[in-house]
PDB file of N, CA and C in Angstrom:
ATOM      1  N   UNK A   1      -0.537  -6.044   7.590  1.00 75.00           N
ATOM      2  CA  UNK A   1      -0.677  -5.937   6.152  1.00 75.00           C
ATOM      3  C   UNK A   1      -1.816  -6.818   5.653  1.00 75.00           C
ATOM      4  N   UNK A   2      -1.943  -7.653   6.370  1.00 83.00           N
ATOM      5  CA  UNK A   2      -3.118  -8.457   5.895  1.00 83.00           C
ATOM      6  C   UNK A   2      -4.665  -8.362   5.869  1.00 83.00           C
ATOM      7  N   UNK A   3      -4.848  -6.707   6.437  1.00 93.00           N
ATOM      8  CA  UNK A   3      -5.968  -5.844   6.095  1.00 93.00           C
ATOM      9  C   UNK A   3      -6.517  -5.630   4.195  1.00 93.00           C
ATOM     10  N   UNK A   4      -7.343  -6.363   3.925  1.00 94.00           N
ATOM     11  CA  UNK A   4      -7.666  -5.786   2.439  1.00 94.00           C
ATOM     12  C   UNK A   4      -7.416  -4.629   1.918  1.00 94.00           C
ATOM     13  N   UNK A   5      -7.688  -3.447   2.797  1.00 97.00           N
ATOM     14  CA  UNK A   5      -7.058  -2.109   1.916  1.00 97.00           C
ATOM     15  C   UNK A   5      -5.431  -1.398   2.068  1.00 97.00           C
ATOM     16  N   UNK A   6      -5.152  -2.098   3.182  1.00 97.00           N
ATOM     17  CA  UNK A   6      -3.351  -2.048   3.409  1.00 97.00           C
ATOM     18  C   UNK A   6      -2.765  -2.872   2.307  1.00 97.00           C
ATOM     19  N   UNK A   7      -3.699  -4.532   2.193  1.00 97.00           N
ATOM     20  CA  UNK A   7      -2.516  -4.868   1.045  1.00 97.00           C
ATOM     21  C   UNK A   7      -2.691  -5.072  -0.523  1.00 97.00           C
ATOM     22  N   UNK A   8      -3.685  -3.686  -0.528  1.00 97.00           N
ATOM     23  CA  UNK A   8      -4.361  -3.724  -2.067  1.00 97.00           C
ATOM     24  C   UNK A   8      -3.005  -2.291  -1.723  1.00 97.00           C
ATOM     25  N   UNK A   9      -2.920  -1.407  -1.180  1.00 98.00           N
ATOM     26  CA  UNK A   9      -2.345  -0.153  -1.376  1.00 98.00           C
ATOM     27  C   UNK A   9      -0.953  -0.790  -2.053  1.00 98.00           C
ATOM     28  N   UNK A  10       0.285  -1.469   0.042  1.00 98.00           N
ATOM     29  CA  UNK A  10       0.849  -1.871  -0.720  1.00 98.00           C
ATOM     30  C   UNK A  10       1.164  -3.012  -2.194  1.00 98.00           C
ATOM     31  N   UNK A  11       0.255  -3.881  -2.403  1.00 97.00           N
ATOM     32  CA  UNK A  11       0.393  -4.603  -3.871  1.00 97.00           C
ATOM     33  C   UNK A  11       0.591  -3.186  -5.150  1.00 97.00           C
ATOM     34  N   UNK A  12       0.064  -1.963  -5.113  1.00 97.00           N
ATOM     35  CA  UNK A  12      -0.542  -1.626  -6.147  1.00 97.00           C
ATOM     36  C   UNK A  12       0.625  -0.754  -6.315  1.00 97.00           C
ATOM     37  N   UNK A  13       1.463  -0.308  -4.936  1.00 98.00           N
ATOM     38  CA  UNK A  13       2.866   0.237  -5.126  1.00 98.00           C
ATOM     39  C   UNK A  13       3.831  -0.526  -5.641  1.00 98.00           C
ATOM     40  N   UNK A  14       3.892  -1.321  -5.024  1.00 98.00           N
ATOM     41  CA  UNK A  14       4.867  -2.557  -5.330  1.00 98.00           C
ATOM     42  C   UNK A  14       5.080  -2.626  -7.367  1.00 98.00           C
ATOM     43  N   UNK A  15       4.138  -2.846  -7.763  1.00 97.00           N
ATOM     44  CA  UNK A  15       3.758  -2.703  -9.076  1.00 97.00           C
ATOM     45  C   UNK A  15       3.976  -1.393 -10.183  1.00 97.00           C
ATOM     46  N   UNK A  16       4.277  -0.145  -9.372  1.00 96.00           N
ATOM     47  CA  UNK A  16       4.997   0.692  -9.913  1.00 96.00           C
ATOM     48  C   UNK A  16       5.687   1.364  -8.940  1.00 96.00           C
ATOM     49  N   UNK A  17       6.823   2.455  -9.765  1.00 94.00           N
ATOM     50  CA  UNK A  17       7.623   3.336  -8.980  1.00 94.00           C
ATOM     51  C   UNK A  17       7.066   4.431  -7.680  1.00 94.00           C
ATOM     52  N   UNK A  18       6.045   4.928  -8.308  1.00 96.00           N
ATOM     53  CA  UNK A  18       5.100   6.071  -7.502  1.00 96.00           C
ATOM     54  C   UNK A  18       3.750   6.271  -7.934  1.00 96.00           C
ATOM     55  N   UNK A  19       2.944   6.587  -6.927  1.00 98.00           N
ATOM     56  CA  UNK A  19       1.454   6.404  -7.186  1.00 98.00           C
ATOM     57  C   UNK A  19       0.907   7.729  -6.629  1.00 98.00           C
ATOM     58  N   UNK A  20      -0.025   8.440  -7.710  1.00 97.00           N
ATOM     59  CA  UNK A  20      -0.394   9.424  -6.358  1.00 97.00           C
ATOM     60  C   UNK A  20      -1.606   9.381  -5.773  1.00 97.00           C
ATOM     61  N   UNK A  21      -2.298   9.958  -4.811  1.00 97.00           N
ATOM     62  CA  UNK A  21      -3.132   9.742  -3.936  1.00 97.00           C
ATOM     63  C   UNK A  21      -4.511   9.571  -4.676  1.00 97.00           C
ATOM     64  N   UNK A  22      -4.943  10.576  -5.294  1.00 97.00           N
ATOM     65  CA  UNK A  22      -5.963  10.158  -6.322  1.00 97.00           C
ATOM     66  C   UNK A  22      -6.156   8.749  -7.222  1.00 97.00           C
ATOM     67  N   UNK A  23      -4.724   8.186  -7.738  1.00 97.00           N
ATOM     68  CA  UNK A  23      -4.699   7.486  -8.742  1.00 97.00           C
ATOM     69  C   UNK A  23      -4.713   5.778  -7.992  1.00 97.00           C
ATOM     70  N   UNK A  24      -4.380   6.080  -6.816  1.00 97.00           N
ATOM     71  CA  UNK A  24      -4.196   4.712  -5.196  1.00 97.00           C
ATOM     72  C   UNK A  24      -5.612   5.108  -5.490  1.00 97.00           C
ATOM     73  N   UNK A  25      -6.896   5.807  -5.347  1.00 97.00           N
ATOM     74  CA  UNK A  25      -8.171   5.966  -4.691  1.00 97.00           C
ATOM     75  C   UNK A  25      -8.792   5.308  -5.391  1.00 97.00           C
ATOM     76  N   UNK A  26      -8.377   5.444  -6.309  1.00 97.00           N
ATOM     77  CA  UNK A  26      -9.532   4.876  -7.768  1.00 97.00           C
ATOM     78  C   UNK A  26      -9.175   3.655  -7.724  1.00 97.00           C
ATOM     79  N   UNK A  27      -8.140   3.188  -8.035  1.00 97.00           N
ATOM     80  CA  UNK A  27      -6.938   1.347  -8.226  1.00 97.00           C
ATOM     81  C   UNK A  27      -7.705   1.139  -7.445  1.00 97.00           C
ATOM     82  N   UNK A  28      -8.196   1.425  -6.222  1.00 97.00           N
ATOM     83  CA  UNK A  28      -8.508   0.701  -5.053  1.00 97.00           C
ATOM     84  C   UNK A  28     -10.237   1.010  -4.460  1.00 97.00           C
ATOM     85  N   UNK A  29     -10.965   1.745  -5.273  1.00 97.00           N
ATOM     86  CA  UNK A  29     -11.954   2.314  -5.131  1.00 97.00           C
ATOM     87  C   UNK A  29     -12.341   2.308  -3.758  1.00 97.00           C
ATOM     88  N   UNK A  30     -11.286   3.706  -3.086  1.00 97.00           N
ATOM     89  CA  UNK A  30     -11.603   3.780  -1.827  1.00 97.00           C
ATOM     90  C   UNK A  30     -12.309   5.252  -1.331  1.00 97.00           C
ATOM     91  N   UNK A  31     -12.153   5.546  -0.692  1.00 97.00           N
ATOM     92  CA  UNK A  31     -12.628   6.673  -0.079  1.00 97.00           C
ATOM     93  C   UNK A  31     -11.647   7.869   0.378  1.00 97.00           C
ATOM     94  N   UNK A  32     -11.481   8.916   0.622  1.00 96.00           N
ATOM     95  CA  UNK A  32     -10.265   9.689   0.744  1.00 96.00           C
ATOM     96  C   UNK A  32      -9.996   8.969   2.365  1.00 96.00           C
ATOM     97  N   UNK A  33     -11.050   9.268   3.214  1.00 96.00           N
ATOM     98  CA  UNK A  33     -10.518   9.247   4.459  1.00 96.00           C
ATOM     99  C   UNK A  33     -10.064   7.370   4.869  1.00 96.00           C
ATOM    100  N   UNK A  34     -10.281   6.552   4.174  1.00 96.00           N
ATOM    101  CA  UNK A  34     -10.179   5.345   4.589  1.00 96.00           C
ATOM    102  C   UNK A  34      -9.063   5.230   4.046  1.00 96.00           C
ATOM    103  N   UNK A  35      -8.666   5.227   2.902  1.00 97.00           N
ATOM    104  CA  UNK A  35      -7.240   5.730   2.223  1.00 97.00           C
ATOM    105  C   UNK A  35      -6.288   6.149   3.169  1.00 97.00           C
ATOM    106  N   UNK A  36      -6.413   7.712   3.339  1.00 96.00           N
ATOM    107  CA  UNK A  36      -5.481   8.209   4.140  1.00 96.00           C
ATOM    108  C   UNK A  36      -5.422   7.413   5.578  1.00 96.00           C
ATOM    109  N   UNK A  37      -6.359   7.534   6.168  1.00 97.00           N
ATOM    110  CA  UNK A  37      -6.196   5.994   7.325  1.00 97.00           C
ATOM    111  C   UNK A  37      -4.760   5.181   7.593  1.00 97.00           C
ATOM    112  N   UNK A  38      -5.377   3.781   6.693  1.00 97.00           N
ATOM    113  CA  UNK A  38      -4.405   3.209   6.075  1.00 97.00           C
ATOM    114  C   UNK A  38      -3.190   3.284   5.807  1.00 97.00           C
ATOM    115  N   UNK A  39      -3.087   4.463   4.626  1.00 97.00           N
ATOM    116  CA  UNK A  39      -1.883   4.864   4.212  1.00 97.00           C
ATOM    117  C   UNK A  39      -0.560   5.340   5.762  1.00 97.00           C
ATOM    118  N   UNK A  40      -1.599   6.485   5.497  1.00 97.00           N
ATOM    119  CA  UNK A  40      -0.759   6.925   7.388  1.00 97.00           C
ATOM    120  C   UNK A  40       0.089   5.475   8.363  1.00 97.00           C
ATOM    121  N   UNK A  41      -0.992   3.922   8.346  1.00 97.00           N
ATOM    122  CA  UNK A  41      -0.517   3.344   9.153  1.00 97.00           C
ATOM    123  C   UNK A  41       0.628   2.434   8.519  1.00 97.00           C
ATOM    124  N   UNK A  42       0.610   2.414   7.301  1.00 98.00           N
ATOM    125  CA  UNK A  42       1.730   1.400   6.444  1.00 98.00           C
ATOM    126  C   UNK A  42       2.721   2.671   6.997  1.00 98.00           C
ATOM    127  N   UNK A  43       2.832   3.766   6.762  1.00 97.00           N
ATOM    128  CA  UNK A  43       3.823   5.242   6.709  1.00 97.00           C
ATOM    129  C   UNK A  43       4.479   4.647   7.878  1.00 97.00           C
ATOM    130  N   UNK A  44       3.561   4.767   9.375  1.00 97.00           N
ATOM    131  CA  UNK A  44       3.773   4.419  10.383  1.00 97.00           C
ATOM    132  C   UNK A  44       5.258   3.765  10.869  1.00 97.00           C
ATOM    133  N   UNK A  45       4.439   2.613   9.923  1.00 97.00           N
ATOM    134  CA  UNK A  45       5.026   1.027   9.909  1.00 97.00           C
ATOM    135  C   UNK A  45       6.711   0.854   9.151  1.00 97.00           C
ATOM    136  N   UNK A  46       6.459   2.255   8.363  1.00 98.00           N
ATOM    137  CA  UNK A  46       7.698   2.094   8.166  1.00 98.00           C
ATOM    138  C   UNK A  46       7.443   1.230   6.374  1.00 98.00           C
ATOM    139  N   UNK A  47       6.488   1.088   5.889  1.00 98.00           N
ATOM    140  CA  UNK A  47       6.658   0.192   4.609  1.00 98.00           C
ATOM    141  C   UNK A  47       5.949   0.857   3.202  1.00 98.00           C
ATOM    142  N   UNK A  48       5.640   2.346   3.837  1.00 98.00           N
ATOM    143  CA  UNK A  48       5.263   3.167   2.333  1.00 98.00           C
ATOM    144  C   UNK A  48       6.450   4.606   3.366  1.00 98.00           C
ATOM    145  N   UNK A  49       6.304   5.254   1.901  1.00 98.00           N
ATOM    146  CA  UNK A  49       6.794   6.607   1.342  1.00 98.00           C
ATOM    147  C   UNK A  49       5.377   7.851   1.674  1.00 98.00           C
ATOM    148  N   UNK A  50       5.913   8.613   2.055  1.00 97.00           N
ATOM    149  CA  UNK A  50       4.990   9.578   1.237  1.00 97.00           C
ATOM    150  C   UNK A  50       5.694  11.139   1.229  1.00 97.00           C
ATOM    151  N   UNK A  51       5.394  11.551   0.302  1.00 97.00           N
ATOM    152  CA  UNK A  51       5.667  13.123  -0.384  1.00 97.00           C
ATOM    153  C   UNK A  51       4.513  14.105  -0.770  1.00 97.00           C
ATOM    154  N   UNK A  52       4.541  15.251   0.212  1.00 96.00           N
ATOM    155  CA  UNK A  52       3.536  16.074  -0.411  1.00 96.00           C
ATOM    156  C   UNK A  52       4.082  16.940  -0.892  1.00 96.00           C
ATOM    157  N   UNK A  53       4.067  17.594  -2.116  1.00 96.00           N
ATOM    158  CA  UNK A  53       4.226  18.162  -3.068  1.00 96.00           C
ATOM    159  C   UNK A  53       2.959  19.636  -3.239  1.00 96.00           C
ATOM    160  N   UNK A  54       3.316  20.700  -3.849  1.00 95.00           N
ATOM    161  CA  UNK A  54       2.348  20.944  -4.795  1.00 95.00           C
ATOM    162  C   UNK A  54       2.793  21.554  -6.522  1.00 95.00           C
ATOM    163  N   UNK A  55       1.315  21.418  -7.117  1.00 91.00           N
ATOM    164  CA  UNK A  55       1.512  21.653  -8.487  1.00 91.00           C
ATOM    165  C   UNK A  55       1.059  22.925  -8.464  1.00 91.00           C
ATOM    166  N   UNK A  56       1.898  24.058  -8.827  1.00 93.00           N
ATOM    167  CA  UNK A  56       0.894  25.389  -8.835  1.00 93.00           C
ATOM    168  C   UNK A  56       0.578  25.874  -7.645  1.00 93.00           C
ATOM    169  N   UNK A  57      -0.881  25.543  -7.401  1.00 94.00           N
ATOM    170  CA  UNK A  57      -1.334  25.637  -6.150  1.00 94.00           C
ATOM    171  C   UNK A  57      -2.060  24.421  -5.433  1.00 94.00           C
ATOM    172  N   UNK A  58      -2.106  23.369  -6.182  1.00 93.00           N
ATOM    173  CA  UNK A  58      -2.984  22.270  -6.140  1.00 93.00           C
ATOM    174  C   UNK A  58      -2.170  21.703  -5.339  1.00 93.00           C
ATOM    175  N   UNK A  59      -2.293  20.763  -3.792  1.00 93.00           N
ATOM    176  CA  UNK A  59      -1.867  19.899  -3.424  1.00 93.00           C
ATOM    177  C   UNK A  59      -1.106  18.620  -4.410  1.00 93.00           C
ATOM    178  N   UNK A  60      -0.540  17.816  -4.042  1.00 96.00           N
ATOM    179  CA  UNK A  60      -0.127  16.715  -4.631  1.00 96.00           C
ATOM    180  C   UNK A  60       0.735  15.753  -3.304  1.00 96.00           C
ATOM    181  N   UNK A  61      -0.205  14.432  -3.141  1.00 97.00           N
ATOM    182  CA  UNK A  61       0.005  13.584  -2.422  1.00 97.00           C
ATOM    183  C   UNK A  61       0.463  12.440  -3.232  1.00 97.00           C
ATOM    184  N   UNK A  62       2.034  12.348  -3.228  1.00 97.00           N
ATOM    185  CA  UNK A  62       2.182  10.952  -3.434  1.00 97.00           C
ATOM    186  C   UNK A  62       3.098   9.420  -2.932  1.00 97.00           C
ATOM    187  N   UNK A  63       2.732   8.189  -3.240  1.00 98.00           N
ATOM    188  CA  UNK A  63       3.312   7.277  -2.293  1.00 98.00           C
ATOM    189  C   UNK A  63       4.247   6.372  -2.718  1.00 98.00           C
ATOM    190  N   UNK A  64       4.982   6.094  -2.519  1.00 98.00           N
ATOM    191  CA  UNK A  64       6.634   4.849  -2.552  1.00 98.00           C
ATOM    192  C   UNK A  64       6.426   3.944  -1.760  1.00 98.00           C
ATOM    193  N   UNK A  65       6.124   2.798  -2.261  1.00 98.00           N
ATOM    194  CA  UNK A  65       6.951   1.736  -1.299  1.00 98.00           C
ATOM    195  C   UNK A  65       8.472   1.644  -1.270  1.00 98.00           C
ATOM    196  N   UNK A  66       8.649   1.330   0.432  1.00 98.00           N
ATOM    197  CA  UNK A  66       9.863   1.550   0.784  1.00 98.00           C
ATOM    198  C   UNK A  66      10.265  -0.304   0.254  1.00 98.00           C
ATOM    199  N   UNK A  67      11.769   0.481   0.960  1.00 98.00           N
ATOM    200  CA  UNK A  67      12.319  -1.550   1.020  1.00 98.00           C
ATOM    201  C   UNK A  67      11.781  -2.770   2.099  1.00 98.00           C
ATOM    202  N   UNK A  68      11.536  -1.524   3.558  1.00 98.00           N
ATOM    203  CA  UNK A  68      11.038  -2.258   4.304  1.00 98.00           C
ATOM    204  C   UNK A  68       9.524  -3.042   3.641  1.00 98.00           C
ATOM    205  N   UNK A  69       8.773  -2.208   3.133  1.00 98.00           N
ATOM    206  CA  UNK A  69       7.856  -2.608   2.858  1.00 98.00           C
ATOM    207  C   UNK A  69       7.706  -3.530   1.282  1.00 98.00           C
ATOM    208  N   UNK A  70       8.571  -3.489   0.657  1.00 97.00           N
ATOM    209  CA  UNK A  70       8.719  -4.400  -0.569  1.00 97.00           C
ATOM    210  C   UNK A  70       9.066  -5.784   0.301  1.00 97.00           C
ATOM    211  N   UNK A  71       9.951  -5.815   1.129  1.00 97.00           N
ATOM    212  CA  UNK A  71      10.299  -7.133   1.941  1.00 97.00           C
ATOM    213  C   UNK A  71       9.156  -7.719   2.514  1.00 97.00           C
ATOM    214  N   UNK A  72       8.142  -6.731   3.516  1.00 97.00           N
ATOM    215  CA  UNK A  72       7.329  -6.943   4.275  1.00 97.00           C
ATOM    216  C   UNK A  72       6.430  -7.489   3.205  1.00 97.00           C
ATOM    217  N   UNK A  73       5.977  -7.364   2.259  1.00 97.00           N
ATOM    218  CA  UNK A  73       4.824  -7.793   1.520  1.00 97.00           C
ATOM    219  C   UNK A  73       5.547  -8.988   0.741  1.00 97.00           C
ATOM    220  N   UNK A  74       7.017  -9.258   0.224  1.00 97.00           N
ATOM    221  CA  UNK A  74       7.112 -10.985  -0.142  1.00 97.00           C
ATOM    222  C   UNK A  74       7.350 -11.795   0.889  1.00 97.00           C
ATOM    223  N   UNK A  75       7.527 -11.720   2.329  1.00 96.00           N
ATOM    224  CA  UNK A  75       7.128 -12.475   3.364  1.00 96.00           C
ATOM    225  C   UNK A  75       5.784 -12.712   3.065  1.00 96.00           C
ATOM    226  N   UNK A  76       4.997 -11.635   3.093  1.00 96.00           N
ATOM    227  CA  UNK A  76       3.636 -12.363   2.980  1.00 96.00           C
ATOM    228  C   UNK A  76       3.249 -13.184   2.322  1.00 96.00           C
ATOM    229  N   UNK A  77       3.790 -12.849   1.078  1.00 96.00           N
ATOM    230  CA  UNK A  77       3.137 -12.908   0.013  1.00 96.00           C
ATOM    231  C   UNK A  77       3.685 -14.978  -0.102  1.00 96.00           C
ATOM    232  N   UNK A  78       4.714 -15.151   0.725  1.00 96.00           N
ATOM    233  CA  UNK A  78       5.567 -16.664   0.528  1.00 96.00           C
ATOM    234  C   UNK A  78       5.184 -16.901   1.532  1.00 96.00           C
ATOM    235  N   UNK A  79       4.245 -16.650   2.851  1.00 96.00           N
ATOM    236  CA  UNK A  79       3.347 -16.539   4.173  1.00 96.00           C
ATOM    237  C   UNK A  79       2.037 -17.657   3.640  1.00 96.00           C
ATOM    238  N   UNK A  80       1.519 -16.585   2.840  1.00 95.00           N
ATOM    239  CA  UNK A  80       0.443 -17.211   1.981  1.00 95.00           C
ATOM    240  C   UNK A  80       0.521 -18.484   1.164  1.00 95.00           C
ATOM    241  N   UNK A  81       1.804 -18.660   0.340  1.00 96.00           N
ATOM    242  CA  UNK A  81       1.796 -19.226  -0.057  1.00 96.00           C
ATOM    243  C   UNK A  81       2.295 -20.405   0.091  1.00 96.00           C
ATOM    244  N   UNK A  82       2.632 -20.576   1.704  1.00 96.00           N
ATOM    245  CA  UNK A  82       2.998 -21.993   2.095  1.00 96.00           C
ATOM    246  C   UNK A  82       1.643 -22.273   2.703  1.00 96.00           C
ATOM    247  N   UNK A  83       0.699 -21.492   3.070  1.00 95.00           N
ATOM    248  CA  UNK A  83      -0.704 -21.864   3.927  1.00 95.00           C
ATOM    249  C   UNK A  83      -1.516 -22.473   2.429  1.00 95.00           C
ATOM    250  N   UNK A  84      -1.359 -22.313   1.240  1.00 96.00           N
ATOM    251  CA  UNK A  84      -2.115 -22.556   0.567  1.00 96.00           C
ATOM    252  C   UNK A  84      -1.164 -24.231   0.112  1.00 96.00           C
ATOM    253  N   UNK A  85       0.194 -24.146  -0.152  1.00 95.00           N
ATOM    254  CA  UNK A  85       0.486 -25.263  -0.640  1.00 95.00           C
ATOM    255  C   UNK A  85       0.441 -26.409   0.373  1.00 95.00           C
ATOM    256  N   UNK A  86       0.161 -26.025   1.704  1.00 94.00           N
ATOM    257  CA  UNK A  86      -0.152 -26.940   3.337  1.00 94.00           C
ATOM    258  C   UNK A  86      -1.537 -27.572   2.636  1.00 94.00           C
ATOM    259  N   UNK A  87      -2.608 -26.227   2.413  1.00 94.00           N
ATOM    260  CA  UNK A  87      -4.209 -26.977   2.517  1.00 94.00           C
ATOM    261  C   UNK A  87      -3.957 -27.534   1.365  1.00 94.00           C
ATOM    262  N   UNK A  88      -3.650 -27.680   0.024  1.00 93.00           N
ATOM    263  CA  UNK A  88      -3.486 -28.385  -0.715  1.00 93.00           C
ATOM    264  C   UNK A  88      -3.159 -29.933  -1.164  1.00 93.00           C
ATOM    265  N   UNK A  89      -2.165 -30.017  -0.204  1.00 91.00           N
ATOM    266  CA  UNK A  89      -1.607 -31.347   0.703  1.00 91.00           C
ATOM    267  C   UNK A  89      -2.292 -32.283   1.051  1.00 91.00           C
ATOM    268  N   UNK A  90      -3.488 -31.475   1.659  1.00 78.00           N
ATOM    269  CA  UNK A  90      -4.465 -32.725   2.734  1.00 78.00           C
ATOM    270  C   UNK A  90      -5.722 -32.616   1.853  1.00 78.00           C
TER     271      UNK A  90
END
């Protein structure tokens, strides 16, 4: 998770209910295929959602963070923040 575009995705889920693939691209001004990348490997991992859908006829890709992955990112996130209150220290 500690890849910049893994933990901009999950942060940006975390922050709402559902996101869809377009609206993750832009938040994160990424690229489709570096996106999907990514996404695929959090999926993997077990710490996003995903649902494809369509509207009409239009595709519709969209993503959930799971629980695993709400957990997995405040480990980090309290990961980080004992490395910062350590260098602080000295």
């Amino acid at each position: 998770m500690h890849d910049r575009m893994r933990l901009g995705i999950v942060s940006a889920l975390a922050a709402t209910d559902e996101m869809a693939f377009t609206d993750l691209k832009s938040a994160l001004n990424a690229t489709d295929g570096n996106l999907s990348v990514h996404a695929r490997k959090l999926e993997e991992a077990g710490y996003v959602g995903c649902a494809k859908t369509f509207d009409g006829r239009t595709p519709r890709t969209a993503y959930k963070l799971t629980a695993a992955g709400r957990r997995a990112l405040e480990k980090y996130l309290d990961h980080m923040a004992a490395i910062i209150k350590a260098a602080r220290a000295t």
